[in-house]
Structures are given as C-alpha cells and as structure tokens.
Amino acid sequence: GQNIDQPTEMTATEGAIVQINCTYQTSGFNGLFWYQQHAGEAPTFLSYNVLDGLEEKGRFSSFLSRSKGYSYLLLKELQMKDSASYLCAASSNTGKLIFGQGTTLQVKP
Amino acid sequence: GAGVSQSPRYKVAKRGQDVALRCDPISGHVSLFWYQQALGQGPEFLTYFQNEAQLDKSGLPSDRFFAERPEGSVSTLKIQRTQQEDSAVYLCASSPGSVEQYFGPGTRLTVT
C-alpha cells in the first residue's frame, strides 16, 4: 500500500528551530515534496528532494533518506507567518503526489 | 494569467444536484492534476491528464465523478448526484512536466 505519516500538530516559539518529520511507503517513488498551506489557501511549493541528503534554501532545509523512507523539513529562525500546515508528499513516476495528512505548525511569540 | 485559476471559488449544492468545477492551468503546462482535500486532511489524488489524455483516474471515488480536458488546456471536474461526503475543497494543479506542481486556489464545495 501507500502510506505517508507525519505528526498532526506541532508548536514552536518565534525565533526557534523546528523539525517536521515524515515517513513514507509508496510504490514507484520518484522524490519527496514539501508544501506549505495557509488556511483557506492553495499549497505552495517549498522543496523537492530526489537524492539522499540535505537541501538548503534560506530558512528552510529538507532532508531525504530513500533507504529509510524518511524525510524532514527544518525551519530556522521561525516567524509568526510560518504558522501554517506543512504537507509532505511522495511523487510517483507519473507525477502523481501522495500526500500526508499535514502537520499544523503553530508559532507562538 | 500568472497562475492556475479555478472557478467557482465556492459552490453550494443541494444533495442530488450535478456540479461542474473548472480549472485553467498555467499556459503551456502539459500535465494537469485534480485533488480532493477534506477539512484537516492532506489532498488526495483524483485524476491526471497529460495534454488531453486522461492517463490515471484511479483516485476518482465513484462513477459519479468525471473529468475531461478536451483540448489539452482547460479541465472540468463534474460530479453527478452530489452527496454530503463530496463536500471538500477540490484543488487543481498543473505542471510543465511531471515534477513540480503549481496549485490553484481550489473550489470549496458544500453539499447540503
């Protein structure tokens, strides 16, 4: 079967670092996406990992281990505007995305 | 336009009515995807087009759901005889290839 697991909710403090984990089991795995989604809005692209390792992009970094079926999204220097849902999605070789349920991150002052 | 657009943004339908949801992808994007997102959940795949060809419809929940993209651009998702469990946000995404997908704002369907 296909399964994506990520925590339902997380809370962190403004200025801190938070790591959101994601484990996946999918067939025809091509790569791993992270999307950010604010309430009532469309998901917006954050990162895409195909190879093992860490990809850094400003305050956001994403890590992938294909052998372990594991990824994480690291957010540094948290800002209030980072409060949102973070979606982990595995991409198949057809481009279809299999999403996790999303992690709702609340950033507190 | 600059991004993916969807219409209507909000739709209220009485149970049993038919609805049609429209998606205008980014110009030139070959791939188009439809997803269904229930409240508090991640999006779930419904169907995928490459140009006008519907290559995967494995996610359509029942034969009441039908999607088309006749000219390889605009796509319509039709739901016949709507049921309460069809209430969700319907997201459309387009892609120039088969990697990064650009999402539209979604259509929020409420079936009463």
Coordinates of C-alpha atoms in Angstrom, one line a residue:
Chain A
G1 CA 0.0 0.0 0.0
Q2 CA 0.9 3.7 0.1
N3 CA 1.3 5.5 3.3
I4 CA 2.7 8.8 4.4
D5 CA 3.0 9.6 8.1
Q6 CA 3.7 13.0 9.7
P7 CA 2.7 14.5 13.1
T8 CA -0.7 16.2 13.2
E9 CA 0.3 19.2 15.2
M10 CA 3.5 21.0 16.5
T11 CA 4.1 24.2 18.4
A12 CA 7.3 26.2 18.5
T13 CA 8.5 29.6 19.6
E14 CA 9.2 32.6 17.4
G15 CA 13.0 32.6 16.5
A16 CA 13.4 28.9 17.3
I17 CA 14.1 25.9 15.0
V18 CA 11.6 23.2 14.3
Q19 CA 11.9 19.9 12.5
I20 CA 8.9 18.2 11.0
N21 CA 9.4 14.5 10.2
C22 CA 7.8 12.4 7.5
T23 CA 7.9 8.7 6.8
Y24 CA 6.6 7.2 3.6
Q25 CA 5.9 3.8 2.0
T26 CA 5.0 4.2 -1.7
S27 CA 5.4 2.3 -4.9
G28 CA 7.2 3.9 -7.8
F29 CA 8.8 6.5 -5.6
N30 CA 10.4 9.4 -7.5
G31 CA 11.0 12.1 -5.0
L32 CA 9.7 13.9 -1.9
F33 CA 8.0 17.2 -1.8
W34 CA 7.2 19.6 1.0
Y35 CA 4.4 22.2 0.6
Q36 CA 3.2 24.9 2.8
Q37 CA -0.5 25.6 3.1
H38 CA -2.1 28.5 4.9
A39 CA -5.7 28.1 6.0
G40 CA -8.0 28.6 3.0
E41 CA -5.2 28.9 0.5
A42 CA -3.5 26.7 -2.1
P43 CA -0.5 24.6 -1.2
T44 CA 2.8 26.4 -2.2
F45 CA 6.0 24.6 -3.1
L46 CA 8.8 24.6 -0.6
S47 CA 11.2 21.9 -1.6
Y48 CA 11.8 18.8 -3.6
N49 CA 14.4 16.0 -2.8
V50 CA 15.3 13.3 -5.2
L51 CA 18.7 12.2 -3.9
D52 CA 19.7 11.4 -0.3
G53 CA 20.9 14.3 1.7
L54 CA 20.1 17.8 2.8
E55 CA 18.9 20.6 0.5
E56 CA 19.1 24.1 2.0
K57 CA 17.1 27.1 0.8
G58 CA 17.2 30.1 3.0
R59 CA 15.5 29.5 6.4
F60 CA 14.1 26.2 5.1
S61 CA 16.0 22.9 4.6
S62 CA 14.8 19.5 3.7
F63 CA 16.4 16.1 4.1
L64 CA 15.8 12.7 2.4
S65 CA 16.9 9.2 3.2
R66 CA 15.5 6.9 0.5
S67 CA 16.7 3.7 2.2
K68 CA 14.9 4.6 5.4
G69 CA 11.8 6.1 3.7
Y70 CA 12.3 9.2 5.8
S71 CA 12.3 12.9 5.3
Y72 CA 12.3 16.0 7.4
L73 CA 11.7 19.7 6.9
L74 CA 13.7 22.1 9.1
L75 CA 12.6 25.6 9.7
K76 CA 15.0 28.0 11.2
E77 CA 14.5 31.5 12.8
L78 CA 10.8 30.9 13.0
Q79 CA 8.5 33.8 12.2
M80 CA 4.8 34.2 13.1
K81 CA 3.9 34.0 9.4
D82 CA 5.3 30.4 9.4
S83 CA 2.2 29.3 11.2
A84 CA 0.6 27.0 8.6
S85 CA 0.1 23.4 7.6
Y86 CA 3.1 21.6 6.2
L87 CA 2.4 18.8 3.7
C88 CA 4.8 16.0 2.9
A89 CA 4.1 14.4 -0.4
A90 CA 5.7 11.5 -2.2
S91 CA 5.9 11.7 -6.0
S92 CA 5.4 8.7 -8.2
N93 CA 7.0 8.2 -11.6
T94 CA 3.8 9.6 -13.2
G95 CA 3.9 12.8 -11.2
K96 CA 1.0 11.9 -9.0
L97 CA 1.5 13.1 -5.5
I98 CA 0.6 11.1 -2.4
F99 CA 0.1 13.5 0.5
G100 CA 0.4 13.0 4.2
Q101 CA -2.4 14.5 6.4
G102 CA -0.3 17.6 7.0
T103 CA 1.4 19.0 10.1
T104 CA -0.2 22.1 11.6
L105 CA 2.5 24.3 13.0
Q106 CA 1.7 27.0 15.5
V107 CA 4.4 29.6 16.1
K108 CA 4.0 31.4 19.4
P109 CA 5.6 34.7 20.4
Chain B
G1 CA -2.8 34.7 -16.1
A2 CA 0.2 34.2 -13.9
G3 CA -1.1 31.1 -12.1
V4 CA -3.6 28.3 -12.0
S5 CA -7.2 29.6 -11.7
Q6 CA -10.3 27.8 -10.6
S7 CA -13.9 28.6 -10.7
P8 CA -16.2 28.9 -8.9
R9 CA -14.2 29.5 -5.7
Y10 CA -17.2 28.4 -3.6
K11 CA -20.2 26.2 -4.6
V12 CA -23.1 25.2 -2.5
A13 CA -25.2 22.4 -4.0
K14 CA -28.2 20.5 -2.7
R15 CA -27.8 16.8 -2.4
G16 CA -28.6 15.2 -5.7
Q17 CA -27.6 18.1 -7.9
D18 CA -24.8 18.0 -10.5
V19 CA -21.9 20.4 -10.3
A20 CA -19.1 21.3 -12.7
L21 CA -15.8 22.7 -11.5
R22 CA -13.4 24.5 -13.8
C23 CA -9.6 24.7 -13.9
D24 CA -7.5 27.0 -16.1
P25 CA -3.9 25.7 -15.9
I26 CA -0.8 27.8 -16.5
S27 CA -0.4 28.3 -20.2
G28 CA 1.7 25.6 -21.8
H29 CA 1.6 23.2 -18.9
V30 CA 1.3 19.7 -20.2
S31 CA 0.2 18.0 -17.0
L32 CA -2.9 18.6 -15.0
F33 CA -3.9 17.0 -11.8
W34 CA -7.1 17.1 -9.6
Y35 CA -7.1 16.5 -5.9
Q36 CA -9.8 16.4 -3.2
Q37 CA -9.0 17.9 0.2
A38 CA -11.3 17.2 3.1
L39 CA -11.1 19.5 6.1
G40 CA -8.0 18.9 8.2
Q41 CA -6.5 16.4 5.8
G42 CA -4.0 16.4 3.0
P43 CA -5.0 16.5 -0.6
E44 CA -6.0 13.1 -2.1
F45 CA -5.3 12.4 -5.8
L46 CA -8.3 12.1 -8.1
T47 CA -7.1 12.1 -11.7
Y48 CA -4.2 13.1 -14.0
F49 CA -4.1 14.4 -17.6
Q50 CA -1.2 14.7 -20.0
N51 CA -2.4 17.1 -22.6
E52 CA -5.9 15.9 -23.5
A53 CA -5.3 12.3 -22.5
Q54 CA -6.5 11.1 -19.1
L55 CA -3.7 8.8 -18.0
D56 CA -4.8 8.0 -14.5
K57 CA -8.2 8.1 -13.0
S58 CA -7.6 5.7 -10.2
G59 CA -8.4 8.2 -7.5
L60 CA -12.0 9.1 -8.6
P61 CA -14.1 7.8 -5.7
S62 CA -17.1 6.7 -7.7
D63 CA -18.6 6.7 -11.2
R64 CA -20.4 9.9 -10.2
F65 CA -17.1 11.7 -10.7
F66 CA -16.0 12.5 -14.3
A67 CA -13.1 14.8 -15.6
E68 CA -12.2 16.0 -19.0
R69 CA -9.7 18.2 -20.7
P70 CA -10.8 18.1 -24.4
E71 CA -8.3 20.5 -25.9
G72 CA -5.4 19.9 -23.5
S73 CA -5.8 23.1 -21.7
V74 CA -8.9 23.9 -19.5
S75 CA -10.2 21.0 -17.5
T76 CA -13.6 20.4 -15.9
L77 CA -14.4 18.1 -13.0
K78 CA -18.0 17.0 -12.9
I79 CA -19.8 15.5 -10.0
Q80 CA -23.2 14.0 -10.6
R81 CA -25.9 13.5 -8.0
T82 CA -23.8 15.1 -5.3
Q83 CA -23.7 13.5 -1.8
Q84 CA -22.8 15.1 1.5
E85 CA -19.5 13.2 1.6
D86 CA -18.5 15.1 -1.6
S87 CA -18.1 18.2 0.5
A88 CA -14.4 19.2 0.3
V89 CA -12.0 21.6 -1.4
Y90 CA -11.2 20.5 -5.0
L91 CA -7.7 21.5 -6.0
C92 CA -6.3 21.6 -9.5
A93 CA -2.6 21.7 -10.2
S94 CA -0.6 22.0 -13.4
S95 CA 3.0 21.1 -14.2
P96 CA 5.3 21.8 -17.2
G97 CA 6.5 18.2 -17.0
S98 CA 5.9 15.7 -14.2
V99 CA 7.8 17.2 -11.3
E100 CA 6.8 20.4 -9.6
Q101 CA 3.1 21.1 -9.4
Y102 CA 1.5 24.6 -9.2
F103 CA -1.8 24.6 -7.3
G104 CA -4.8 26.7 -7.9
P105 CA -6.8 28.3 -5.0
G106 CA -9.3 25.5 -5.0
T107 CA -13.1 25.3 -5.2
R108 CA -14.8 24.7 -1.8
L109 CA -17.9 22.5 -2.4
T110 CA -20.5 22.3 0.2
V111 CA -23.3 19.8 -0.3
T112 CA -26.4 20.4 1.9

